Amino acid sequence: MPFSIVRNDITRVRADAIVNTANPQPVIGRGTDSAIYAAAGEEKLLAERRRIGTIEPGQAAATPAFDLNAKYIIHTVGPAWIDGGHGERETLQSCYRSSMALAASLECASIAFPLIATGIYGFPKDEALNIALAEIGRFLLTHEMHVTLVVFDRRALELSEDLIGGIEQYIDEHAAQAIRAEEYGLGDGDERGRRALLRERERERSARLMNNRADAAASQAAAPMPPLSGRDLDAVLGEPGKSFRQRLFELIDASGMDEVTVYKKANIDRKVFSRIRSKHDYRPTKRTAVAFAIALQLDLATTRDLLSRAEIALSPSSRFDLIVSYFITNRNYNIYELNTALFSYGLPTLDE
């Protein structure tokens, strides 16, 4: 996937370019800066850094990566947070833009970022995260590159209080359906409970069918049914429905977006999309199907219809499904923000 979030030490990440939150002057700073120097080789890296000299806040410069598992280290100087009124946000935006532009000029296929300026520089984490996601998303709409945001742990990603509050309220409001499932033993990974719930639903369905048949028999006893022709039978049973792939491309055509924009907004790799286009019996994973629903900005009903064509459902007993449903219901179609929310809850992201 073009964008992903991983929990790791950035010095251990494999990428063409590793971004370092650098000191403006050619000296070894603290935090990520210190760790990168130690992993790359302090003397060699410091010598290259001295050749560059001062780097202004928001700007970026590249050196070889030496002992890191990368080709380049891109050094960028983040803003020290004062009060938000001294251009801190604009400077942070420039850090991401300058770093990705430099990586593109170096023909890098991949770049890994820490969450810039959230350590000793004190930039509020929720704002820093929003800026990072916005700039990465904007860049990937016009570039082919894999961008990774590397964090030590999930606590490093702070979602806004409004978003967290909204998600929690949505989950609480839908808890009744989940509780009903739990009454039949349905939990994450609980196959026996899943079968019990399905049996209960099948009993309810059978009872409804029996009642309907009884009513129909009583009203039509004196009116024998004529034999059905093959075409009549088709009409009764319904024509075979469109496949996921057919419906997907119908929705893309109706969206007014070109295919490139759609797969980029879905955070889908170009090669993966090419396979979807060429493979007529394509069956998506749930995460891929949801990613396209987000990219196409579908409402919840249309999303459920699209997923059903791949025999996929959104369940009220799944936190993953509830968070996805919350974003769609609130018309928040930022796939990077959705992935960050899923990551923060310890759930699989759409890019995995």
mmCIF file of C-alpha atoms in Angstrom:
data_model
loop_
_atom_site.group_PDB
_atom_site.id
_atom_site.type_symbol
_atom_site.label_atom_id
_atom_site.label_comp_id
_atom_site.label_asym_id
_atom_site.label_seq_id
_atom_site.Cartn_x
_atom_site.Cartn_y
_atom_site.Cartn_z
ATOM 1 C CA MET A 1 0.000 0.000 0.000
ATOM 2 C CA PRO A 2 1.272 3.541 -0.692
ATOM 3 C CA PHE A 3 0.809 4.648 2.938
ATOM 4 C CA SER A 4 1.140 2.634 6.133
ATOM 5 C CA ILE A 5 1.629 3.130 9.854
ATOM 6 C CA VAL A 6 4.003 0.806 11.696
ATOM 7 C CA ARG A 7 5.138 0.419 15.269
ATOM 8 C CA ASN A 8 8.912 0.180 15.151
ATOM 9 C CA ASP A 9 12.240 1.870 15.781
ATOM 10 C CA ILE A 10 12.818 4.027 12.719
ATOM 11 C CA THR A 11 16.489 3.004 12.626
ATOM 12 C CA ARG A 12 15.326 -0.561 11.907
ATOM 13 C CA VAL A 13 12.910 0.291 9.105
ATOM 14 C CA ARG A 14 13.842 -0.618 5.535
ATOM 15 C CA ALA A 15 13.225 2.293 3.145
ATOM 16 C CA ASP A 16 15.094 4.160 0.432
ATOM 17 C CA ALA A 17 14.994 7.296 2.597
ATOM 18 C CA ILE A 18 14.823 7.610 6.385
ATOM 19 C CA VAL A 19 13.758 11.013 7.685
ATOM 20 C CA ASN A 20 15.671 12.444 10.626
ATOM 21 C CA THR A 21 14.300 15.239 12.812
ATOM 22 C CA ALA A 22 17.545 17.161 12.740
ATOM 23 C CA ASN A 23 19.154 19.937 14.726
ATOM 24 C CA PRO A 24 19.486 23.129 12.632
ATOM 25 C CA GLN A 25 23.223 23.077 13.229
ATOM 26 C CA PRO A 26 25.535 20.172 12.298
ATOM 27 C CA VAL A 27 25.600 18.675 15.778
ATOM 28 C CA ILE A 28 24.058 15.549 17.228
ATOM 29 C CA GLY A 29 20.807 16.355 18.966
ATOM 30 C CA ARG A 30 18.569 14.246 21.166
ATOM 31 C CA GLY A 31 15.766 11.785 20.535
ATOM 32 C CA THR A 32 15.395 10.513 16.966
ATOM 33 C CA ASP A 33 18.413 12.542 15.835
ATOM 34 C CA SER A 34 20.698 10.856 18.348
ATOM 35 C CA ALA A 35 19.330 7.364 17.560
ATOM 36 C CA ILE A 36 19.858 7.801 13.813
ATOM 37 C CA TYR A 37 23.433 9.008 14.248
ATOM 38 C CA ALA A 38 24.211 6.056 16.502
ATOM 39 C CA ALA A 39 22.730 3.533 14.066
ATOM 40 C CA ALA A 40 24.222 5.076 10.913
ATOM 41 C CA GLY A 41 27.693 5.679 12.350
ATOM 42 C CA GLU A 42 28.258 8.927 14.192
ATOM 43 C CA GLU A 43 31.593 10.012 12.715
ATOM 44 C CA LYS A 44 30.700 9.331 9.085
ATOM 45 C CA LEU A 45 27.250 10.883 9.307
ATOM 46 C CA LEU A 46 28.433 13.933 11.246
ATOM 47 C CA ALA A 47 31.124 14.599 8.657
ATOM 48 C CA GLU A 48 28.504 14.637 5.875
ATOM 49 C CA ARG A 49 26.182 16.757 7.964
ATOM 50 C CA ARG A 50 28.934 19.350 8.463
ATOM 51 C CA ARG A 51 29.335 19.640 4.706
ATOM 52 C CA ILE A 52 25.683 20.712 4.490
ATOM 53 C CA GLY A 53 25.928 23.285 7.267
ATOM 54 C CA THR A 54 22.858 24.989 8.725
ATOM 55 C CA ILE A 55 19.395 23.739 7.756
ATOM 56 C CA GLU A 56 16.570 26.207 8.210
ATOM 57 C CA PRO A 57 13.310 25.107 9.905
ATOM 58 C CA GLY A 58 10.993 23.491 7.397
ATOM 59 C CA GLN A 59 13.796 22.696 4.951
ATOM 60 C CA ALA A 60 15.427 19.334 4.170
ATOM 61 C CA ALA A 61 18.811 18.018 3.022
ATOM 62 C CA ALA A 62 20.082 14.523 2.243
ATOM 63 C CA THR A 63 23.140 12.518 3.218
ATOM 64 C CA PRO A 64 24.088 8.883 2.586
ATOM 65 C CA ALA A 65 22.516 6.469 5.061
ATOM 66 C CA PHE A 66 25.772 4.622 5.831
ATOM 67 C CA ASP A 67 24.975 1.735 8.210
ATOM 68 C CA LEU A 68 21.193 2.181 8.114
ATOM 69 C CA ASN A 69 19.115 -0.121 5.923
ATOM 70 C CA ALA A 70 18.463 2.732 3.495
ATOM 71 C CA LYS A 71 20.051 4.731 0.696
ATOM 72 C CA TYR A 72 19.600 8.199 2.172
ATOM 73 C CA ILE A 73 18.932 10.027 5.385
ATOM 74 C CA ILE A 74 16.814 13.115 4.806
ATOM 75 C CA HIS A 75 17.426 15.669 7.541
ATOM 76 C CA THR A 76 14.603 18.112 8.213
ATOM 77 C CA VAL A 77 14.323 20.723 10.960
ATOM 78 C CA GLY A 78 10.947 20.840 12.673
ATOM 79 C CA PRO A 79 9.447 23.840 14.487
ATOM 80 C CA ALA A 80 9.720 24.326 18.228
ATOM 81 C CA TRP A 81 6.158 24.806 19.494
ATOM 82 C CA ILE A 82 5.531 28.171 21.151
ATOM 83 C CA ASP A 83 1.807 28.847 20.989
ATOM 84 C CA GLY A 84 0.792 28.100 17.411
ATOM 85 C CA GLY A 85 0.968 31.750 16.449
ATOM 86 C CA HIS A 86 4.545 31.804 15.214
ATOM 87 C CA GLY A 87 4.181 29.825 11.970
ATOM 88 C CA GLU A 88 4.717 26.445 13.622
ATOM 89 C CA ARG A 89 2.055 24.685 11.542
ATOM 90 C CA GLU A 90 3.303 26.084 8.250
ATOM 91 C CA THR A 91 6.867 25.087 9.129
ATOM 92 C CA LEU A 92 5.801 21.532 9.934
ATOM 93 C CA GLN A 93 3.888 21.307 6.666
ATOM 94 C CA SER A 94 7.055 22.403 4.886
ATOM 95 C CA CYS A 95 9.070 19.659 6.639
ATOM 96 C CA TYR A 96 6.910 16.971 5.072
ATOM 97 C CA ARG A 97 6.667 18.643 1.683
ATOM 98 C CA SER A 98 10.384 19.334 1.445
ATOM 99 C CA SER A 99 11.335 15.831 2.572
ATOM 100 C CA MET A 100 9.023 14.065 0.115
ATOM 101 C CA ALA A 101 10.008 16.360 -2.751
ATOM 102 C CA LEU A 102 13.668 15.660 -2.043
ATOM 103 C CA ALA A 103 13.017 11.909 -1.907
ATOM 104 C CA ALA A 104 11.241 12.119 -5.273
ATOM 105 C CA SER A 105 14.168 14.020 -6.797
ATOM 106 C CA LEU A 106 16.480 11.270 -5.532
ATOM 107 C CA GLU A 107 14.198 8.703 -7.225
ATOM 108 C CA CYS A 108 13.336 7.005 -3.949
ATOM 109 C CA ALA A 109 10.575 4.409 -4.072
ATOM 110 C CA SER A 110 9.957 4.599 -0.334
ATOM 111 C CA ILE A 111 10.367 6.981 2.595
ATOM 112 C CA ALA A 112 9.888 6.534 6.354
ATOM 113 C CA PHE A 113 8.947 9.390 8.696
ATOM 114 C CA PRO A 114 8.851 9.771 12.428
ATOM 115 C CA LEU A 115 6.083 12.023 13.742
ATOM 116 C CA ILE A 116 8.109 15.220 13.316
ATOM 117 C CA ALA A 117 8.447 17.803 16.120
ATOM 118 C CA THR A 118 6.381 15.932 18.727
ATOM 119 C CA GLY A 119 9.318 15.081 20.986
ATOM 120 C CA ILE A 120 11.491 17.705 22.623
ATOM 121 C CA TYR A 121 10.081 20.372 20.266
ATOM 122 C CA GLY A 122 6.686 19.959 21.949
ATOM 123 C CA PHE A 123 4.351 20.175 18.949
ATOM 124 C CA PRO A 124 0.867 18.937 20.032
ATOM 125 C CA LYS A 125 0.623 15.344 18.845
ATOM 126 C CA ASP A 126 -2.939 15.484 17.527
ATOM 127 C CA GLU A 127 -2.185 18.551 15.386
ATOM 128 C CA ALA A 128 1.140 17.123 14.233
ATOM 129 C CA LEU A 129 -0.618 13.922 13.199
ATOM 130 C CA ASN A 130 -3.292 15.794 11.224
ATOM 131 C CA ILE A 131 -0.633 17.779 9.379
ATOM 132 C CA ALA A 132 1.396 14.660 8.603
ATOM 133 C CA LEU A 133 -1.623 12.791 7.223
ATOM 134 C CA ALA A 134 -2.786 15.770 5.164
ATOM 135 C CA GLU A 135 0.611 16.386 3.572
ATOM 136 C CA ILE A 136 1.291 12.706 2.897
ATOM 137 C CA GLY A 137 -2.154 12.283 1.364
ATOM 138 C CA ARG A 138 -1.712 15.342 -0.838
ATOM 139 C CA PHE A 139 1.685 14.113 -2.048
ATOM 140 C CA LEU A 140 0.490 10.589 -2.846
ATOM 141 C CA LEU A 141 -2.295 11.874 -5.093
ATOM 142 C CA THR A 142 0.361 12.882 -7.630
ATOM 143 C CA HIS A 143 3.303 10.579 -6.840
ATOM 144 C CA GLU A 144 4.059 6.855 -6.756
ATOM 145 C CA MET A 145 5.963 6.243 -3.529
ATOM 146 C CA HIS A 146 5.509 4.141 -0.413
ATOM 147 C CA VAL A 147 5.317 6.389 2.659
ATOM 148 C CA THR A 148 5.561 4.921 6.161
ATOM 149 C CA LEU A 149 4.801 6.718 9.405
ATOM 150 C CA VAL A 150 6.859 5.066 12.145
ATOM 151 C CA VAL A 151 5.854 5.287 15.804
ATOM 152 C CA PHE A 152 7.256 3.630 18.933
ATOM 153 C CA ASP A 153 3.801 2.701 20.221
ATOM 154 C CA ARG A 154 0.139 3.494 19.699
ATOM 155 C CA ARG A 155 0.196 6.134 22.433
ATOM 156 C CA ALA A 156 2.408 8.241 20.172
ATOM 157 C CA LEU A 157 -0.605 8.808 17.908
ATOM 158 C CA GLU A 158 -3.075 11.121 19.598
ATOM 159 C CA LEU A 159 -6.374 11.486 17.793
ATOM 160 C CA SER A 160 -8.434 14.595 18.417
ATOM 161 C CA GLU A 161 -10.796 14.496 21.394
ATOM 162 C CA ASP A 162 -13.751 15.107 19.069
ATOM 163 C CA LEU A 163 -12.875 12.090 16.923
ATOM 164 C CA ILE A 164 -12.241 9.779 19.889
ATOM 165 C CA GLY A 165 -15.436 10.949 21.578
ATOM 166 C CA GLY A 166 -17.451 10.407 18.423
ATOM 167 C CA ILE A 167 -16.096 6.903 17.885
ATOM 168 C CA GLU A 168 -16.714 5.906 21.505
ATOM 169 C CA GLN A 169 -20.277 7.247 21.428
ATOM 170 C CA TYR A 170 -20.995 5.442 18.160
ATOM 171 C CA ILE A 171 -19.678 2.159 19.562
ATOM 172 C CA ASP A 172 -21.754 2.604 22.739
ATOM 173 C CA GLU A 173 -24.922 3.346 20.769
ATOM 174 C CA HIS A 174 -24.507 0.151 18.786
ATOM 175 C CA ALA A 175 -23.599 -1.973 21.812
ATOM 176 C CA ALA A 176 -27.127 -3.389 22.055
ATOM 177 C CA GLN A 177 -26.625 -5.369 18.876
ATOM 178 C CA ALA A 178 -23.252 -6.592 20.077
ATOM 179 C CA ILE A 179 -24.765 -7.604 23.455
ATOM 180 C CA ARG A 180 -27.391 -9.653 21.668
ATOM 181 C CA ALA A 181 -24.625 -11.454 19.797
ATOM 182 C CA GLU A 182 -22.770 -12.084 23.050
ATOM 183 C CA GLU A 183 -25.904 -13.717 24.500
ATOM 184 C CA TYR A 184 -25.306 -16.470 21.977
ATOM 185 C CA GLY A 185 -21.616 -16.683 22.821
ATOM 186 C CA LEU A 186 -20.373 -14.619 19.917
ATOM 187 C CA GLY A 187 -16.989 -13.027 20.562
ATOM 188 C CA ASP A 188 -13.884 -12.276 18.545
ATOM 189 C CA GLY A 189 -12.637 -15.557 17.176
ATOM 190 C CA ASP A 190 -15.503 -17.518 18.847
ATOM 191 C CA GLU A 191 -16.659 -19.842 16.070
ATOM 192 C CA ARG A 192 -19.089 -21.766 18.280
ATOM 193 C CA GLY A 193 -20.846 -18.547 19.223
ATOM 194 C CA ARG A 194 -20.944 -17.503 15.575
ATOM 195 C CA ARG A 195 -22.606 -20.781 14.600
ATOM 196 C CA ALA A 196 -25.099 -20.454 17.479
ATOM 197 C CA LEU A 197 -26.105 -16.970 16.350
ATOM 198 C CA LEU A 198 -26.448 -18.110 12.749
ATOM 199 C CA ARG A 199 -28.628 -21.039 13.865
ATOM 200 C CA GLU A 200 -30.864 -18.677 15.820
ATOM 201 C CA ARG A 201 -31.205 -16.383 12.825
ATOM 202 C CA GLU A 202 -31.983 -19.369 10.588
ATOM 203 C CA ARG A 203 -34.716 -20.536 13.014
ATOM 204 C CA GLU A 204 -36.283 -17.071 12.905
ATOM 205 C CA ARG A 205 -36.101 -17.029 9.130
ATOM 206 C CA SER A 206 -37.630 -20.528 8.866
ATOM 207 C CA ALA A 207 -40.495 -19.570 11.160
ATOM 208 C CA ARG A 208 -41.255 -16.504 9.017
ATOM 209 C CA LEU A 209 -41.172 -18.598 5.858
ATOM 210 C CA MET A 210 -43.530 -21.202 7.313
ATOM 211 C CA ASN A 211 -46.015 -18.523 8.355
ATOM 212 C CA ASN A 212 -45.850 -16.899 4.932
ATOM 213 C CA ARG A 213 -46.355 -20.231 3.184
ATOM 214 C CA ALA A 214 -49.327 -21.069 5.380
ATOM 215 C CA ASP A 215 -50.937 -17.720 4.584
ATOM 216 C CA ALA A 216 -50.261 -18.155 0.885
ATOM 217 C CA ALA A 217 -51.653 -21.697 0.842
ATOM 218 C CA ALA A 218 -54.854 -20.588 2.560
ATOM 219 C CA SER A 219 -55.480 -17.757 0.110
ATOM 220 C CA GLN A 220 -54.543 -19.644 -3.054
ATOM 221 C CA ALA A 221 -55.896 -23.128 -2.329
ATOM 222 C CA ALA A 222 -58.588 -22.772 -4.999
ATOM 223 C CA ALA A 223 -56.265 -21.313 -7.607
ATOM 224 C CA PRO A 224 -53.777 -23.865 -8.959
ATOM 225 C CA MET A 225 -50.523 -22.394 -10.200
ATOM 226 C CA PRO A 226 -49.777 -22.694 -13.932
ATOM 227 C CA PRO A 227 -46.478 -24.312 -14.929
ATOM 228 C CA LEU A 228 -43.540 -21.916 -15.203
ATOM 229 C CA SER A 229 -41.535 -21.502 -18.358
ATOM 230 C CA GLY A 230 -37.777 -21.184 -18.159
ATOM 231 C CA ARG A 231 -38.008 -17.412 -18.608
ATOM 232 C CA ASP A 232 -40.732 -17.137 -15.971
ATOM 233 C CA LEU A 233 -38.520 -19.048 -13.543
ATOM 234 C CA ASP A 234 -35.701 -16.591 -14.205
ATOM 235 C CA ALA A 235 -38.069 -13.760 -13.360
ATOM 236 C CA VAL A 236 -39.153 -15.429 -10.107
ATOM 237 C CA LEU A 237 -35.602 -16.188 -8.964
ATOM 238 C CA GLY A 238 -34.152 -12.933 -10.221
ATOM 239 C CA GLU A 239 -31.310 -12.421 -12.656
ATOM 240 C CA PRO A 240 -27.847 -13.222 -11.338
ATOM 241 C CA GLY A 241 -26.474 -10.130 -9.518
ATOM 242 C CA LYS A 242 -23.462 -8.183 -10.572
ATOM 243 C CA SER A 243 -20.106 -9.213 -9.142
ATOM 244 C CA PHE A 244 -18.070 -7.020 -6.809
ATOM 245 C CA ARG A 245 -15.781 -6.100 -9.693
ATOM 246 C CA GLN A 246 -18.667 -5.145 -12.006
ATOM 247 C CA ARG A 247 -20.347 -3.053 -9.335
ATOM 248 C CA LEU A 248 -17.049 -1.405 -8.379
ATOM 249 C CA PHE A 249 -16.407 -0.144 -11.888
ATOM 250 C CA GLU A 250 -20.010 1.029 -12.197
ATOM 251 C CA LEU A 251 -19.521 3.092 -9.057
ATOM 252 C CA ILE A 252 -16.208 4.455 -10.307
ATOM 253 C CA ASP A 253 -17.872 5.571 -13.554
ATOM 254 C CA ALA A 254 -20.694 7.204 -11.590
ATOM 255 C CA SER A 255 -18.311 8.972 -9.200
ATOM 256 C CA GLY A 256 -16.890 11.329 -11.811
ATOM 257 C CA MET A 257 -13.364 10.441 -10.672
ATOM 258 C CA ASP A 258 -10.812 8.772 -12.900
ATOM 259 C CA GLU A 259 -9.493 5.365 -11.911
ATOM 260 C CA VAL A 260 -6.085 6.687 -10.816
ATOM 261 C CA THR A 261 -7.693 9.094 -8.359
ATOM 262 C CA VAL A 262 -9.899 6.324 -6.980
ATOM 263 C CA TYR A 263 -7.138 3.812 -6.299
ATOM 264 C CA LYS A 264 -4.944 6.524 -4.822
ATOM 265 C CA LYS A 265 -7.746 7.691 -2.522
ATOM 266 C CA ALA A 266 -8.256 4.044 -1.569
ATOM 267 C CA ASN A 267 -4.535 3.752 -0.726
ATOM 268 C CA ILE A 268 -4.372 0.842 -3.181
ATOM 269 C CA ASP A 269 -1.190 0.041 -5.069
ATOM 270 C CA ARG A 270 -1.326 0.579 -8.834
ATOM 271 C CA LYS A 271 -0.322 -3.040 -9.507
ATOM 272 C CA VAL A 272 -3.093 -4.329 -7.278
ATOM 273 C CA PHE A 273 -5.635 -2.191 -9.129
ATOM 274 C CA SER A 274 -4.349 -3.511 -12.463
ATOM 275 C CA ARG A 275 -5.002 -7.052 -11.254
ATOM 276 C CA ILE A 276 -8.542 -6.084 -10.236
ATOM 277 C CA ARG A 277 -9.189 -4.629 -13.676
ATOM 278 C CA SER A 278 -7.859 -7.684 -15.539
ATOM 279 C CA LYS A 279 -9.201 -10.463 -13.301
ATOM 280 C CA HIS A 280 -12.910 -10.994 -13.983
ATOM 281 C CA ASP A 281 -13.421 -13.334 -11.003
ATOM 282 C CA TYR A 282 -11.601 -11.029 -8.572
ATOM 283 C CA ARG A 283 -12.564 -11.496 -4.898
ATOM 284 C CA PRO A 284 -11.390 -8.695 -2.585
ATOM 285 C CA THR A 285 -10.383 -8.927 1.021
ATOM 286 C CA LYS A 286 -12.662 -7.073 3.402
ATOM 287 C CA ARG A 287 -10.108 -4.320 3.918
ATOM 288 C CA THR A 288 -9.687 -3.755 0.173
ATOM 289 C CA ALA A 289 -13.453 -3.618 -0.352
ATOM 290 C CA VAL A 290 -13.847 -1.105 2.493
ATOM 291 C CA ALA A 291 -10.966 0.986 1.130
ATOM 292 C CA PHE A 292 -12.784 1.391 -2.190
ATOM 293 C CA ALA A 293 -16.004 2.347 -0.397
ATOM 294 C CA ILE A 294 -14.091 5.082 1.435
ATOM 295 C CA ALA A 295 -12.418 6.319 -1.753
ATOM 296 C CA LEU A 296 -15.751 6.478 -3.591
ATOM 297 C CA GLN A 297 -17.395 8.229 -0.623
ATOM 298 C CA LEU A 298 -20.276 5.775 -0.534
ATOM 299 C CA ASP A 299 -23.050 6.000 2.012
ATOM 300 C CA LEU A 300 -23.543 3.108 4.424
ATOM 301 C CA ALA A 301 -26.289 1.399 2.413
ATOM 302 C CA THR A 302 -24.276 1.473 -0.820
ATOM 303 C CA THR A 303 -21.185 0.292 1.058
ATOM 304 C CA ARG A 304 -23.087 -2.691 2.441
ATOM 305 C CA ASP A 305 -24.383 -3.489 -1.048
ATOM 306 C CA LEU A 306 -20.893 -3.333 -2.575
ATOM 307 C CA LEU A 307 -19.428 -5.547 0.147
ATOM 308 C CA SER A 308 -22.279 -8.040 -0.099
ATOM 309 C CA ARG A 309 -21.318 -8.749 -3.715
ATOM 310 C CA ALA A 310 -18.109 -10.257 -2.331
ATOM 311 C CA GLU A 311 -20.051 -12.029 0.457
ATOM 312 C CA ILE A 312 -18.714 -9.550 3.018
ATOM 313 C CA ALA A 313 -20.752 -7.903 5.771
ATOM 314 C CA LEU A 314 -20.316 -5.163 8.371
ATOM 315 C CA SER A 315 -21.083 -6.604 11.797
ATOM 316 C CA PRO A 316 -22.381 -4.701 14.880
ATOM 317 C CA SER A 317 -20.255 -6.984 17.053
ATOM 318 C CA SER A 318 -16.955 -5.980 15.422
ATOM 319 C CA ARG A 319 -15.114 -2.870 16.602
ATOM 320 C CA PHE A 320 -13.339 -2.719 13.237
ATOM 321 C CA ASP A 321 -16.693 -2.651 11.441
ATOM 322 C CA LEU A 322 -18.181 -0.136 13.869
ATOM 323 C CA ILE A 323 -15.279 2.293 13.417
ATOM 324 C CA VAL A 324 -15.553 1.958 9.633
ATOM 325 C CA SER A 325 -19.315 2.534 9.891
ATOM 326 C CA TYR A 326 -18.747 5.588 12.102
ATOM 327 C CA PHE A 327 -16.462 7.195 9.518
ATOM 328 C CA ILE A 328 -18.901 6.483 6.668
ATOM 329 C CA THR A 329 -21.949 7.645 8.637
ATOM 330 C CA ASN A 330 -20.170 10.907 9.461
ATOM 331 C CA ARG A 331 -18.948 11.290 5.870
ATOM 332 C CA ASN A 332 -15.319 11.297 6.935
ATOM 333 C CA TYR A 333 -13.656 9.701 3.916
ATOM 334 C CA ASN A 334 -10.040 10.391 4.883
ATOM 335 C CA ILE A 335 -8.566 6.917 4.591
ATOM 336 C CA TYR A 336 -5.356 7.953 6.349
ATOM 337 C CA GLU A 337 -7.309 9.209 9.355
ATOM 338 C CA LEU A 338 -9.408 6.032 9.369
ATOM 339 C CA ASN A 339 -6.273 3.877 9.304
ATOM 340 C CA THR A 340 -4.810 5.901 12.163
ATOM 341 C CA ALA A 341 -7.977 5.411 14.223
ATOM 342 C CA LEU A 342 -7.917 1.663 13.579
ATOM 343 C CA PHE A 343 -4.216 1.527 14.478
ATOM 344 C CA SER A 344 -4.854 3.460 17.702
ATOM 345 C CA TYR A 345 -7.491 0.894 18.722
ATOM 346 C CA GLY A 346 -5.093 -1.964 18.045
ATOM 347 C CA LEU A 347 -7.090 -3.127 15.007
ATOM 348 C CA PRO A 348 -5.918 -4.112 11.523
ATOM 349 C CA THR A 349 -5.610 -1.130 9.210
ATOM 350 C CA LEU A 350 -6.845 -1.066 5.633
ATOM 351 C CA ASP A 351 -3.267 -1.085 4.339
ATOM 352 C CA GLU A 352 -2.292 -4.401 5.949
#
